[in-house]
Coordinates of C-alpha atoms in Angstrom, one line a residue:
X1044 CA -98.5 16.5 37.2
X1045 CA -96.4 16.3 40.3
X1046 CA -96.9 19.4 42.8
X1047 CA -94.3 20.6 44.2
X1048 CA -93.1 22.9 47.4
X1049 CA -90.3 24.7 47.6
X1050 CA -88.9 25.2 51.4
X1051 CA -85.8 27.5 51.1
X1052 CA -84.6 30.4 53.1
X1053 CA -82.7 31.8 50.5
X1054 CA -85.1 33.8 47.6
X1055 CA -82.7 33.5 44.8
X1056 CA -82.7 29.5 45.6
X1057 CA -86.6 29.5 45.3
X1058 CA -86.4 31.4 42.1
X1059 CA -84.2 29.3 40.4
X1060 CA -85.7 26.3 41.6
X1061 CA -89.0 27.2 40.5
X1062 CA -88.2 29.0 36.9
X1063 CA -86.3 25.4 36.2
X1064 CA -89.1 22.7 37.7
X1065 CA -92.0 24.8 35.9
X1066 CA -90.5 24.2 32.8
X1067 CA -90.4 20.7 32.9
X1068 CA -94.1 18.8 31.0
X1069 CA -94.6 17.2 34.7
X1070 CA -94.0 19.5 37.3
X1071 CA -96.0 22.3 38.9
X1072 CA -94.5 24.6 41.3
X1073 CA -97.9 25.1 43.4
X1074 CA -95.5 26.9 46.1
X1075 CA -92.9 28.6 48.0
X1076 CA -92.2 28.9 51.9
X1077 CA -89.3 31.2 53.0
X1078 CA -88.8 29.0 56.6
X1079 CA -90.0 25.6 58.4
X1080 CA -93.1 26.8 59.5
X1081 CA -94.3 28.3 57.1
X1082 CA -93.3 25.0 55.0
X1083 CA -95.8 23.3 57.1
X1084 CA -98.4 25.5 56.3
X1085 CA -98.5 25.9 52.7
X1086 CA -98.0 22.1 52.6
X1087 CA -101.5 21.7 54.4
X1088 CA -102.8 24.5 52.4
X1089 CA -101.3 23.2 48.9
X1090 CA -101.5 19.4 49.5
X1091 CA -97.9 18.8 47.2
X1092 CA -96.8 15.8 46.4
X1093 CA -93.1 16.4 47.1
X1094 CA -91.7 19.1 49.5
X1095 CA -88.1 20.3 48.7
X1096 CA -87.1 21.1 52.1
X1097 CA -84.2 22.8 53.1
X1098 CA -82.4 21.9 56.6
X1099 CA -80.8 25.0 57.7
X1100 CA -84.0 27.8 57.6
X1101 CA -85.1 30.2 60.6
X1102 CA -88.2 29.6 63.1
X1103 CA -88.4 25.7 62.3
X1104 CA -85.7 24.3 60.4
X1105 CA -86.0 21.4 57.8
X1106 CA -85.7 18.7 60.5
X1107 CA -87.8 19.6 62.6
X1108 CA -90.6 20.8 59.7
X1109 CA -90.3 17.7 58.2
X1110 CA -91.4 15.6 61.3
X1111 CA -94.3 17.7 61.7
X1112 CA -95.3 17.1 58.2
X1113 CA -95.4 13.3 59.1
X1114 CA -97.2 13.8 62.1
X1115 CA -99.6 15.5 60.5
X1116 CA -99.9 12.5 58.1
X1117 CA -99.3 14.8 55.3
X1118 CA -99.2 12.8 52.2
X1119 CA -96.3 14.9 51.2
X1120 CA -92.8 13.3 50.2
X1121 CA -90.0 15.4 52.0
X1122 CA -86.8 15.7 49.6
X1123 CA -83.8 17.5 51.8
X1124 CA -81.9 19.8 50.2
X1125 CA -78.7 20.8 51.4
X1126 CA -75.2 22.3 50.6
X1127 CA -73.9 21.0 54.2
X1128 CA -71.8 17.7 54.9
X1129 CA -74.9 15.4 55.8
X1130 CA -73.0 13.2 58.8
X1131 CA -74.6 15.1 61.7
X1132 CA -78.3 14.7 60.4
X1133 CA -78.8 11.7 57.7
X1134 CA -80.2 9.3 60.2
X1135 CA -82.3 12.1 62.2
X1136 CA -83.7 13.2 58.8
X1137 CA -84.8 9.6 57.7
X1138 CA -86.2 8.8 61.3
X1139 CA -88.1 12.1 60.7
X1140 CA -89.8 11.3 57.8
X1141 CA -87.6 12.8 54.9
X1142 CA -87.7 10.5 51.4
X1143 CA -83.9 11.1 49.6
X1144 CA -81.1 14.1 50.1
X1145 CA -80.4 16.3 47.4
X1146 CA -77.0 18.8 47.3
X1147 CA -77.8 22.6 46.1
X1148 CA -75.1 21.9 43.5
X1149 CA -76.8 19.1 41.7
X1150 CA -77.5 19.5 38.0
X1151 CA -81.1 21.0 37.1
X1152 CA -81.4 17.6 35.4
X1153 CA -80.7 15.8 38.8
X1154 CA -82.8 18.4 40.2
X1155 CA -85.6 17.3 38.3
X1156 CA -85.1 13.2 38.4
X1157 CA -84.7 13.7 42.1
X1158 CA -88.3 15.2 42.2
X1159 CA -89.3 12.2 39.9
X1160 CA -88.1 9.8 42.3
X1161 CA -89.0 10.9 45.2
X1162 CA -92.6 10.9 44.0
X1163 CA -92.7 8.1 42.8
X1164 CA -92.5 6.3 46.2
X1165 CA -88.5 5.8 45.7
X1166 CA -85.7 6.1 48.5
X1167 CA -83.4 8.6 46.7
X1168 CA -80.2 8.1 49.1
X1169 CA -76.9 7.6 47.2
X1170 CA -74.2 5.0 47.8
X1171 CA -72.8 7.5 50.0
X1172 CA -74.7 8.5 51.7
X1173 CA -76.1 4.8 52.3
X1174 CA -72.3 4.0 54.3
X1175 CA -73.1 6.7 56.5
X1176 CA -76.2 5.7 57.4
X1177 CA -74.6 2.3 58.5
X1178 CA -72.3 3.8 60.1
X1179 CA -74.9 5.2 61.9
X1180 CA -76.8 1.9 62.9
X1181 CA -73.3 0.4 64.2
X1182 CA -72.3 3.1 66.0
X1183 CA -75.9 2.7 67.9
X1184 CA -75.3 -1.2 68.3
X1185 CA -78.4 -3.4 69.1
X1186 CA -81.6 -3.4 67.6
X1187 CA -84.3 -1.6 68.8
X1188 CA -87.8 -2.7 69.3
X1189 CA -89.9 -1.0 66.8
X1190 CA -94.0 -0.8 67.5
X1191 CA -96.6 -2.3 65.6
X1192 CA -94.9 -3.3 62.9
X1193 CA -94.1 -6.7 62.7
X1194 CA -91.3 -8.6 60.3
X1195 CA -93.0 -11.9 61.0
X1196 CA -96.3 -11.1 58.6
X1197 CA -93.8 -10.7 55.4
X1198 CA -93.2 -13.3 53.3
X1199 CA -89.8 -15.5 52.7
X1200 CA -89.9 -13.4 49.8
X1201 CA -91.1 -10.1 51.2
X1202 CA -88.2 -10.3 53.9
X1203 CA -85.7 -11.2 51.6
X1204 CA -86.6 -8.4 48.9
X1205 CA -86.5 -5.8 52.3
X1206 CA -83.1 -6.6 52.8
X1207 CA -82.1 -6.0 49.4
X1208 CA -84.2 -2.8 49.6
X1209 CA -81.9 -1.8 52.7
X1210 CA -79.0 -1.9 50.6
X1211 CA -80.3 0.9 48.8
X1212 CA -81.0 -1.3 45.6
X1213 CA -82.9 -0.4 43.1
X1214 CA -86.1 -2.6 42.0
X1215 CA -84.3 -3.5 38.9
X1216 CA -81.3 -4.5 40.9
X1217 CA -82.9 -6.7 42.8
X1218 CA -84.6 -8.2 40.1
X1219 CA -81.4 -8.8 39.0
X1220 CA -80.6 -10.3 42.2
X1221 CA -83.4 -12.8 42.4
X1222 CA -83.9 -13.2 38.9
X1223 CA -87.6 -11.9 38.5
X1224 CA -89.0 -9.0 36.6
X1225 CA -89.1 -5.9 37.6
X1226 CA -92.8 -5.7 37.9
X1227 CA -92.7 -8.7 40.7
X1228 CA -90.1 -6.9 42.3
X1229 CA -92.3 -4.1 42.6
X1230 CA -95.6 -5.9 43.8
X1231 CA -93.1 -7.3 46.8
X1232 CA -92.3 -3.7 48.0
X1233 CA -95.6 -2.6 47.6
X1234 CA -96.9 -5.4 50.2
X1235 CA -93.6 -4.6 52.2
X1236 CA -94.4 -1.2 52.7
X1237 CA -98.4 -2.0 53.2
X1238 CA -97.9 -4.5 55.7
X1239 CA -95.3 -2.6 57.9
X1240 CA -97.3 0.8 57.4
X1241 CA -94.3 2.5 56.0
X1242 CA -94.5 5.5 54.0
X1243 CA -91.6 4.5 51.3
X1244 CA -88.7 2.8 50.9
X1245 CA -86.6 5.5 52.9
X1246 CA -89.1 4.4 56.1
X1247 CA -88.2 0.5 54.6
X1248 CA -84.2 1.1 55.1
X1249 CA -84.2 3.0 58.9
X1250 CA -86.7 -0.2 59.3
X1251 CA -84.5 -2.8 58.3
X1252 CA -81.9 -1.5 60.6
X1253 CA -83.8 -0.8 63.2
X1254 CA -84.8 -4.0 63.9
X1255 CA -82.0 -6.2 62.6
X1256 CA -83.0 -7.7 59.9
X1257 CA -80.2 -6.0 57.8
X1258 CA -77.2 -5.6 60.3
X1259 CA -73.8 -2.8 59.4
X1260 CA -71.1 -5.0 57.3
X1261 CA -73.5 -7.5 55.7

């Protein structure tokens, strides 16, 4: 079963939220927080594995609750919900931790693949949302050093299957790519992410950037 907080401001929001992912065979709503802070505690209390976090909430808002979270070293993966144009806060809300973006007005279905996903160890960022993040990374030109992590102990392959990652691909994209299974695919990621003490694949794109391994435009 995935466990599952819901971080939303808005009671109505939590309600449906919940009433929907409780029906589904491999959910369990073990939560609710009305604001940031409180988001923080329950997760420590509740251990979930995924935190649907809303950005705009009073005392702490998503943001900032989120990099708590990952200060804490909650095991937790943060997915953001919003119904706000994300330019102002895709990058901040990466850098701070958060797995994938999610708009209020998605489908339950979506709803519920999103949660999936996210749990799973996947970056859940669409194509869109992808461009902005580049836009991002050129508008801050060069690289920037990044501590203790270190693109020289990855493998030809490792690297190579990083930057694909970067692109927001999936793994059977870039087994497509490099024509290997899936499974392989996979295995590469997992020592990506090992070896550079990243959280997921969202932590593996700002990382890419970050250091220039994936420049904006290629």
């Amino acid at each position: 079963m995935i466990r599952v907080l819901i971080a939303d401001d808005q009671g109505m929001v939590r309600t449906g939220f919940t009433v929907f992912l409780s029906g589904q065979p491999d959910i369990e709503v073990v939560g609710e927080a009305a604001d940031g802070r409180e988001a923080v505690e329950r997760a420590a209390e509740l251990r979930p594995d995924v935190v649907l976090m809303d950005v705009r909430m009073p005392v702490l808002n998503g943001l900032e609750a989120t990099r708590e979270l990952m200060a804490r070293q909650e095991t937790a993966k943060v997915l953001i919900l919003t119904t706000f144009d994300l330019d102002d806060y895709v990058y901040e809300a990466l850098r701070a931790g958060a797995s994938g973006f999610l708009l209020k007005d998605a489908s339950a279905a979506q709803l519920a693949e999103a949660v999936r996903v996210v749990a799973a160890g996947e970056a859940l960022i669409a194509p869109a949302i992808t461009k902005r993040l580049i836009t991002e990374f050129a508008r801050m030109g060069a690289p920037r050093p990044v501590a203790g992590r270190r693109l020289d102990e990855l493998t030809e392959r490792e690297t190579e299957v990083l930057g694909l990652v970067a692109q927001a691909l999936s793994n059977q994209e870039i087994a497509g790519k490099l024509f290997v299974a899936e499974q392989t695919v996979k295995t590469h990621v997992g020592r990506v992410l090992m070896k550079l003490g990243l959280r997921d694949r969202a932590q593996a794109i700002v990382y890419a950037y970050e250091t220039g391994l994936v420049r904006p435009g290629e």
